[in-house]
Tab-separated table of C-alpha atoms in Angstrom:
chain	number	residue	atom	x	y	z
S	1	UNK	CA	0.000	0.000	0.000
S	2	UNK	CA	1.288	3.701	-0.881
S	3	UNK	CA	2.352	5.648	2.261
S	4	UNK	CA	0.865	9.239	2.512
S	5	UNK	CA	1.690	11.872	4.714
S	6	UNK	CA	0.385	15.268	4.945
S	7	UNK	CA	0.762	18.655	4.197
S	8	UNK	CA	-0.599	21.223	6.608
S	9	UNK	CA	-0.677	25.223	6.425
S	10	UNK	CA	-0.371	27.726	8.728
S	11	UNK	CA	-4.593	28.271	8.290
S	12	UNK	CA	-4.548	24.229	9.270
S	13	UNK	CA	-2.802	24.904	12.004
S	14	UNK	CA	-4.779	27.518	13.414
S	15	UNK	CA	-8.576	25.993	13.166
S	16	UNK	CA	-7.126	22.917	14.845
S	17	UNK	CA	-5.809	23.908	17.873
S	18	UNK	CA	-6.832	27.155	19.625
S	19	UNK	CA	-4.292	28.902	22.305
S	20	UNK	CA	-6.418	27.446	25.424
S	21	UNK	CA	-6.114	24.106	24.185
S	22	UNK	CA	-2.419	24.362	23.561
S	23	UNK	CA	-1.446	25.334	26.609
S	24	UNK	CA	-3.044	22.380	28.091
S	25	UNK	CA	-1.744	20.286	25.634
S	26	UNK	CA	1.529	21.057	26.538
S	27	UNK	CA	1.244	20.642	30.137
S	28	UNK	CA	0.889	17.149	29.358
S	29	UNK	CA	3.523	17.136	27.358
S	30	UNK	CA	5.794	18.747	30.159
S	31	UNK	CA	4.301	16.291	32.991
S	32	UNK	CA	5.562	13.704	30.752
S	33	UNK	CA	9.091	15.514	30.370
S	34	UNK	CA	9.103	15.829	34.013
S	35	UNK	CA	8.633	12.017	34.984
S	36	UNK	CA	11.355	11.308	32.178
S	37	UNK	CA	8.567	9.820	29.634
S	38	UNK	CA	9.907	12.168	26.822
S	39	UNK	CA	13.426	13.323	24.661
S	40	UNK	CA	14.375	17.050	23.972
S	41	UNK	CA	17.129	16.806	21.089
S	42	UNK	CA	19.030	20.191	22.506
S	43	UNK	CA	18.555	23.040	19.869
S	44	UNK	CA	21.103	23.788	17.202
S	45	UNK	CA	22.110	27.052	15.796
S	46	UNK	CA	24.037	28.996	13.413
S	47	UNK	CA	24.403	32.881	12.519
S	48	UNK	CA	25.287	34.460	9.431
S	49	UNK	CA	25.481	37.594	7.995
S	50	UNK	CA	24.037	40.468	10.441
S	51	UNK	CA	21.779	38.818	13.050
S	52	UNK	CA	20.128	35.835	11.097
S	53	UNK	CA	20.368	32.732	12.100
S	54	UNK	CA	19.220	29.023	11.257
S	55	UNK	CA	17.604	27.234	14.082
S	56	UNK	CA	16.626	23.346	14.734
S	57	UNK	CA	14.627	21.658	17.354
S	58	UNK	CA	13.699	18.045	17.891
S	59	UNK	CA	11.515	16.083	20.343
S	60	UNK	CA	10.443	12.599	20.911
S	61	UNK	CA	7.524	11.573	23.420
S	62	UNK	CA	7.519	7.918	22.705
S	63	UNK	CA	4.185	6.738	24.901
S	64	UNK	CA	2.188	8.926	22.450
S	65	UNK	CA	3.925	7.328	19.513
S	66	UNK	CA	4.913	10.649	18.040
S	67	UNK	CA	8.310	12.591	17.368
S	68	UNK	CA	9.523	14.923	15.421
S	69	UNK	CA	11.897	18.523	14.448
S	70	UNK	CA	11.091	22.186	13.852
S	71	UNK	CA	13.477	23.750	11.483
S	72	UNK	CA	13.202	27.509	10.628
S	73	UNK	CA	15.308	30.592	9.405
S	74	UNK	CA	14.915	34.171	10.623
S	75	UNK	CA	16.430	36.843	8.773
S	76	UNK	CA	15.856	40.423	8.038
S	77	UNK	CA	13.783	40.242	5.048
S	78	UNK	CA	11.442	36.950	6.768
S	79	UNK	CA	11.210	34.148	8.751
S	80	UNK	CA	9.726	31.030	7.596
S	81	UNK	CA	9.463	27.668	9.982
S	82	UNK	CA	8.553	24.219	9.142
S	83	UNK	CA	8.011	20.990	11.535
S	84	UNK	CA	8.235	17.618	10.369
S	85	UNK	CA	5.918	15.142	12.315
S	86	UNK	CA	7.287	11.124	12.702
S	87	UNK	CA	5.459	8.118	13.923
S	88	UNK	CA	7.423	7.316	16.655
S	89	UNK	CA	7.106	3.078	16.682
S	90	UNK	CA	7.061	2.888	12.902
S	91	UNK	CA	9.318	5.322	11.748
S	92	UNK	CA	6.621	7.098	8.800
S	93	UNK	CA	6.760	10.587	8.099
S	94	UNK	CA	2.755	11.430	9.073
S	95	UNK	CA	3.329	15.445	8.195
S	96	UNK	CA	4.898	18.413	7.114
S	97	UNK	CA	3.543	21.521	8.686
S	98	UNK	CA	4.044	25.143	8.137
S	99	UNK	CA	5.210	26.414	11.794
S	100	UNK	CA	4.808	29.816	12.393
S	101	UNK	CA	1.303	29.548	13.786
S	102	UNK	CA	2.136	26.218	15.649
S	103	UNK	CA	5.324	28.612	16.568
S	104	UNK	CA	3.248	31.735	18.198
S	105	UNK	CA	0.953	28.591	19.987
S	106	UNK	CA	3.518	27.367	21.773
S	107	UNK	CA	5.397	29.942	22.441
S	108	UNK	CA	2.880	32.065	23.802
S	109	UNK	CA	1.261	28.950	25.862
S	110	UNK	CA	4.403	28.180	27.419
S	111	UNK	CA	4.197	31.686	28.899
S	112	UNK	CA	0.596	30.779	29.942
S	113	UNK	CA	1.660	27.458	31.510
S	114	UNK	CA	4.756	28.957	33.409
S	115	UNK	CA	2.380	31.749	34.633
S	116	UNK	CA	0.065	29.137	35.398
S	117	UNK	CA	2.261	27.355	37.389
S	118	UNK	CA	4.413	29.871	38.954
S	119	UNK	CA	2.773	33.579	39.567
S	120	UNK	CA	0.898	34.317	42.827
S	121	UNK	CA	-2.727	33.300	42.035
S	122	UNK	CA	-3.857	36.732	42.712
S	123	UNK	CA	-1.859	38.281	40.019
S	124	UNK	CA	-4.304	40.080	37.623
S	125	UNK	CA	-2.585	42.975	36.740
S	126	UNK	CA	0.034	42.580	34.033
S	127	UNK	CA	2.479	44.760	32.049
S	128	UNK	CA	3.611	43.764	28.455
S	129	UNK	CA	6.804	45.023	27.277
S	130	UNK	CA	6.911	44.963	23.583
S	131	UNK	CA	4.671	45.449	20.786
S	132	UNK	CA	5.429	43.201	17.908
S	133	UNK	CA	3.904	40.077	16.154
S	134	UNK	CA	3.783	37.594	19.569
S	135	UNK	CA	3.151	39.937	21.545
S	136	UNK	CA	-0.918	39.934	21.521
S	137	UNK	CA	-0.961	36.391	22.055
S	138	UNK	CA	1.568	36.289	24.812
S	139	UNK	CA	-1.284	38.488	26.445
S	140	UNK	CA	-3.656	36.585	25.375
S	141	UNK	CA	-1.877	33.331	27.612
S	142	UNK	CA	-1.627	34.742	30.412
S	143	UNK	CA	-4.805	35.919	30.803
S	144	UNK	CA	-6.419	32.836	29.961
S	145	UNK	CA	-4.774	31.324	33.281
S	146	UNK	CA	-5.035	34.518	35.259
S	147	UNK	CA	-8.214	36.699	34.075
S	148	UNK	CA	-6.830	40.132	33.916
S	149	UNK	CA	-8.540	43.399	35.189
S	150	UNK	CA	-5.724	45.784	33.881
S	151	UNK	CA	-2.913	45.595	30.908
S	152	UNK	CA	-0.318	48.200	30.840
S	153	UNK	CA	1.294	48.028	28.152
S	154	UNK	CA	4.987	49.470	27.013
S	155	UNK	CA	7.204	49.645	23.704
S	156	UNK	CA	9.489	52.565	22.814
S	157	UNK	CA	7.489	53.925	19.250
S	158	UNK	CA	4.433	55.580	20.669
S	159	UNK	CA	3.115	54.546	17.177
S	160	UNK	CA	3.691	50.584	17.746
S	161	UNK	CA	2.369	51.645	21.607
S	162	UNK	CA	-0.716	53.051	20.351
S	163	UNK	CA	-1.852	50.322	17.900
S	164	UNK	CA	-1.041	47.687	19.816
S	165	UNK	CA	-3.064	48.709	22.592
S	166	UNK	CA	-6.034	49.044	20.534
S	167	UNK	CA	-5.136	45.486	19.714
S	168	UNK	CA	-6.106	44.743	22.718
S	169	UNK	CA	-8.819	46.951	23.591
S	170	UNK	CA	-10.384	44.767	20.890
S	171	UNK	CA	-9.374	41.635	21.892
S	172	UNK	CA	-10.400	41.838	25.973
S	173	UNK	CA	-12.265	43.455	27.804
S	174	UNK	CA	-10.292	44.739	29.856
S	175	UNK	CA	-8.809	47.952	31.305
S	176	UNK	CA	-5.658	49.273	28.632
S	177	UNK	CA	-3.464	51.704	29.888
S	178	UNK	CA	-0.661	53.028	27.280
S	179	UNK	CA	2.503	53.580	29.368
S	180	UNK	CA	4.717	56.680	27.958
S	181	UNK	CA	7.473	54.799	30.211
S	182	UNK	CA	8.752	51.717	31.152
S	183	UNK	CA	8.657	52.426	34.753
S	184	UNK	CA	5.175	53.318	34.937
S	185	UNK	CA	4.547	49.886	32.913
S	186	UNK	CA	5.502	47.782	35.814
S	187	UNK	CA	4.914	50.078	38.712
S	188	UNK	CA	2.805	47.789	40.607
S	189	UNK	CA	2.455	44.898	38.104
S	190	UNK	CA	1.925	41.916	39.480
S	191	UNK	CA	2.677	39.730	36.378
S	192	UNK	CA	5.097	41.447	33.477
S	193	UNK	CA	5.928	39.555	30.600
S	194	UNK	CA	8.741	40.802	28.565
S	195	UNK	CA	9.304	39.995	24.664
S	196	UNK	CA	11.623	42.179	22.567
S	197	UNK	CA	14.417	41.955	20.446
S	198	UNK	CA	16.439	43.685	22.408
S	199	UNK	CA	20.707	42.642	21.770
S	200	UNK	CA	21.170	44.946	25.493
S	201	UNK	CA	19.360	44.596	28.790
S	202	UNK	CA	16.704	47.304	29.776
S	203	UNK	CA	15.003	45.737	32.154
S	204	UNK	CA	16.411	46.433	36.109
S	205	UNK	CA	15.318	45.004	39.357
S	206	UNK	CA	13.918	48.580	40.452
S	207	UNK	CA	11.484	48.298	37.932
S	208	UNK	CA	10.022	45.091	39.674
S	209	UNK	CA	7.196	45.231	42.270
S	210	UNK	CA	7.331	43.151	45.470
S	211	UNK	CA	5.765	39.560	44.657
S	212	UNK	CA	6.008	39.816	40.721
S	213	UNK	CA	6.077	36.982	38.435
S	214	UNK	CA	8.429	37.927	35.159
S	215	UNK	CA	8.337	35.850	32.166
S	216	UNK	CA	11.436	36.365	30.472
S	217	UNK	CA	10.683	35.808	26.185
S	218	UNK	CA	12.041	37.519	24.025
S	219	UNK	CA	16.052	37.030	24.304
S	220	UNK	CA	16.498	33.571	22.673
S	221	UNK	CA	20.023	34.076	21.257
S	222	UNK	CA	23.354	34.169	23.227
S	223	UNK	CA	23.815	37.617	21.843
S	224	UNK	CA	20.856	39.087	23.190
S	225	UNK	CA	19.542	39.874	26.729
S	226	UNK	CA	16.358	42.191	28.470
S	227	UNK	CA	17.220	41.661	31.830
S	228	UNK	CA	19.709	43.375	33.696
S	229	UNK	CA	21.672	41.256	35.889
S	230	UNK	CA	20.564	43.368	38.785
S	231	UNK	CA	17.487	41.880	38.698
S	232	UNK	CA	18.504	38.195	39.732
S	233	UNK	CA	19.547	39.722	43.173
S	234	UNK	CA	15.753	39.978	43.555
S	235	UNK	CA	14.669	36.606	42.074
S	236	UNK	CA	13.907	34.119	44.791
S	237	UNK	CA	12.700	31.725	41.823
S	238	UNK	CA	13.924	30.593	38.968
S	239	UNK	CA	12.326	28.381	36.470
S	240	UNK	CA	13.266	27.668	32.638
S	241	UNK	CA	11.267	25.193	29.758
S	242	UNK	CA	14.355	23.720	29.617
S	243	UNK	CA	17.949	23.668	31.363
S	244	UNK	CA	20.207	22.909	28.642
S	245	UNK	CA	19.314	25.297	26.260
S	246	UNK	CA	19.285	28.037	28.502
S	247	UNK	CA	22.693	26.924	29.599
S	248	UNK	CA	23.806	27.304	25.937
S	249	UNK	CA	22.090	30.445	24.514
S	250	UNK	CA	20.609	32.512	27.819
S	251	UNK	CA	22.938	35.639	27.585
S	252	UNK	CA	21.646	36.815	31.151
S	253	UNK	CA	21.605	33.282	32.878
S	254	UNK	CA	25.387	32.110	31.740
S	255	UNK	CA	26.385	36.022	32.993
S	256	UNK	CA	24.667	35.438	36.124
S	257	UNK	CA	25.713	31.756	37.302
S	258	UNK	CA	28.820	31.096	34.802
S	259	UNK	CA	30.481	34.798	34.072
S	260	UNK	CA	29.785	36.029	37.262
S	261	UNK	CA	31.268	32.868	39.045
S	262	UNK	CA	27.562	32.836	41.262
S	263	UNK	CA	26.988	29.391	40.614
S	264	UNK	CA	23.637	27.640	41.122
S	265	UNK	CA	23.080	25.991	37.967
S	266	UNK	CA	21.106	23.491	40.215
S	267	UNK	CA	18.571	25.811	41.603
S	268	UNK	CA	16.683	26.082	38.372
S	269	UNK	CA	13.669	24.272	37.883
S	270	UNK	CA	12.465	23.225	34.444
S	271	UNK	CA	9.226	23.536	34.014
S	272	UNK	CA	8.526	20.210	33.803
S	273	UNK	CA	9.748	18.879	36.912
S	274	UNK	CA	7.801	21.799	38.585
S	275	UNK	CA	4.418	20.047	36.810
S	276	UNK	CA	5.317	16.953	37.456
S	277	UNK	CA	6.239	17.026	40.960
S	278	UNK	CA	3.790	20.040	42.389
S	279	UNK	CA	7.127	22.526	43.102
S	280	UNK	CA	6.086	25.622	44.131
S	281	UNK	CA	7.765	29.122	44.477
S	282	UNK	CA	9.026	29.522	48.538
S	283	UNK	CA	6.863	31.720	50.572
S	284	UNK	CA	7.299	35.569	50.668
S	285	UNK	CA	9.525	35.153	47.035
S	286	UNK	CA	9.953	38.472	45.875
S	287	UNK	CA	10.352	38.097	42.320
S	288	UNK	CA	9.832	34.884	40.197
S	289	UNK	CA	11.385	34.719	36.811
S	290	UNK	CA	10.016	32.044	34.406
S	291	UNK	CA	12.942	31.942	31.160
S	292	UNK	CA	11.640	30.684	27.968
S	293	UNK	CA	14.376	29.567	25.777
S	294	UNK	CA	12.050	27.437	22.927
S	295	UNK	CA	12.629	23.408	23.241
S	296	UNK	CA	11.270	20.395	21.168
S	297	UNK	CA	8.438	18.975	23.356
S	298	UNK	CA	6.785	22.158	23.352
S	299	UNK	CA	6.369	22.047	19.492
S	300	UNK	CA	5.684	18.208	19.492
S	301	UNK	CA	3.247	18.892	21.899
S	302	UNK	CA	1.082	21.043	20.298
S	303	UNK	CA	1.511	19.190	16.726
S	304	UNK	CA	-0.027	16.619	17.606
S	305	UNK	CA	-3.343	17.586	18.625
S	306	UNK	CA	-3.364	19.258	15.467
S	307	UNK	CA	-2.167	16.652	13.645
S	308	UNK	CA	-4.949	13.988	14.867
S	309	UNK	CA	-7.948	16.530	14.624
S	310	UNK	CA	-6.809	17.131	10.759
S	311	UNK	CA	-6.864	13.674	9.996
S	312	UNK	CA	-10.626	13.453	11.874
S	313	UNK	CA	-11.575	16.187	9.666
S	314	UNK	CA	-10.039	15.646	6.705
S	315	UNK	CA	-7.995	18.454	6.075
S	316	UNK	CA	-4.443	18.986	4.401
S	317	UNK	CA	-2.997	18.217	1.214
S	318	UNK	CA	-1.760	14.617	0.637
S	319	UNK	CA	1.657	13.565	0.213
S	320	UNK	CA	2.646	10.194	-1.644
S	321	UNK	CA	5.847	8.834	-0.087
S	322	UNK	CA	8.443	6.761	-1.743
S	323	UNK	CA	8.780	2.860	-0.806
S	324	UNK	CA	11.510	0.675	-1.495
S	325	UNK	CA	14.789	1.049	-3.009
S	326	UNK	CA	15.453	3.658	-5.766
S	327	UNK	CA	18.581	3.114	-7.916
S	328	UNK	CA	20.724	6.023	-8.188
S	329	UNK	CA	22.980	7.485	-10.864
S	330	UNK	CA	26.477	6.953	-11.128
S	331	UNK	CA	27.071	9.837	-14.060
S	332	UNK	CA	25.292	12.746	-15.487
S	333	UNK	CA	24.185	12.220	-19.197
């Protein structure tokens, strides 16, 4: 019989898995990380030319029978992702996805999970710092664990301020306030989620009320960083998606426990051990800091769902796959 696989689009993607359903979909992914039920491949990457880069990410969680790898490029002109979905047991290609959707899901749902997890459960007052293309449905995470009453939110064009509050303003119903500073964005925020492309920290511990929760996002590469490394004299918890890649490409981490000889490497939690085994922040923390680096689970985890519902439904385009040996061509004509 011919293998197929299938092709699905970024509008595939999206009907099949909405942002409230990801995020629970990849706290069972996580829980299964955390009891050692699943593989992250660690992430490779490469720069070239002036600040793009080539990035790879693969995952394997075997008692669901899937696995799989996200590759993607991001360069000045575009960024364009793809993830390749495996069947685990019988080694068949099942799909080839376009990723940036499945890319905002899980990025902005591991924010929501980490919040979940790790921010007081009072916290319902939350200050974005950046305005671009994530940053509505890194909003959109958190407050579907912790319903918001008030958004502040912050970026340094009063233009990209201004429209990206009305994003919002028409997206929840909830208070907006546009900061004109960064200070008055987190004066008093109990939750601040941070996601620029910043290359130098602007972020200090001053800034920070007593009893935030921060989620770190937007510095992925070893070159960049948001946080000043002030702040970490604050942090009383620290949590990452996952250890190794923040040990390889978390500018502000490596200059807090490696450059600046602190140590400590073993007082940070993934976020999968904290799901798995009920870890909770101490009492009176000051500041918690949840670090999202990107790992493979997280994409696995929400490919699948969507995956399995387009096959219920019928959707996305068929691929035929070779079988057997082909015989290859020892000369040109």
């Amino acid at each position: 019989m011919t293998q197929e696989a299938i092709w699905l689009s970024e509008q595939d993607i999206s009907e099949q898995v909405a942002l409230d359903e990801a995020i629970n979909a990849l706290e069972s992914g996580l829980r299964s990380l955390g009891r050692g039920e699943g593989l992250n491949v660690p992430k490779a990457l490469g720069g070239f030319d002036d600040g793009s880069s080539m990035h790879s990410l693969g995952s394997a969680l075997p008692a669901s029978g899937y696995c799989g790898y996200k590759n993607w490029i991001n360069t000045k002109r575009g960024a364009k992702a793809v993830y390749v979905l495996f069947d685990a047991a019988q080694g068949q290609l099942l799909a080839i996805m376009e990723a940036n959707a499945l890319g905002q899901l899980r990025t902005s749902a591991m924010t929501g999970l980490g919040t979940r997890w790790i921010a007081p459960g009072t916290a319902d007052d939350m200050a974005i710092i950046g305005s671009g293309r994530q940053a509505l449905a890194q909003v959109a995470a958190v407050n579907a664990v912790r319903p918001l009453k008030r958004i502040r939110v912050w970026s340094p064009d009063s233009g990209h301020r201004h429209a990206f509050a009305d994003q919002i303003r028409e997206s929840f119903a909830v208070e907006v306030i546009e900061s004109p500073t960064l200070a008055a964005a987190t004066d008093a925020a109990s939750l601040v989620t941070v996601i620029t492309r910043a290359r130098d920290p602007f972020l200090s511990a001053g800034l920070l009320a007593p009893g935030a929760h921060l989620n770190a996002v937007g510095a992925i590469l070893p070159a960049n960083a948001e946080l000043h490394q002030d702040v970490f004299e604050r942090v009383g918890f620290i949590a990452v998606d996952d250890i190794e890649n923040a040990r390889k490409g978390s500018r502000e981490l490596i200059e807090h426990f490696d450059q600046n000889k602190q140590g400590g490497w073993d007082q940070v939690y993934s976020l999968g051990n904290i799901i798995a085994k009920g870890i909770k922040p101490p009492a009176g923390c000051d500041v918690s800091l949840f670090k999202s680096m990107g790992m493979g689970v997280s994409d696995l985890s929400v490919a699948i769902p969507a995956y399995e519902r387009a096959r219920q439904s019928g959707l996305g385009q068929s691929l035929k796959l070779s079988e057997g040996r082909v015989s290859l061509r020892w000369k040109s004509n």
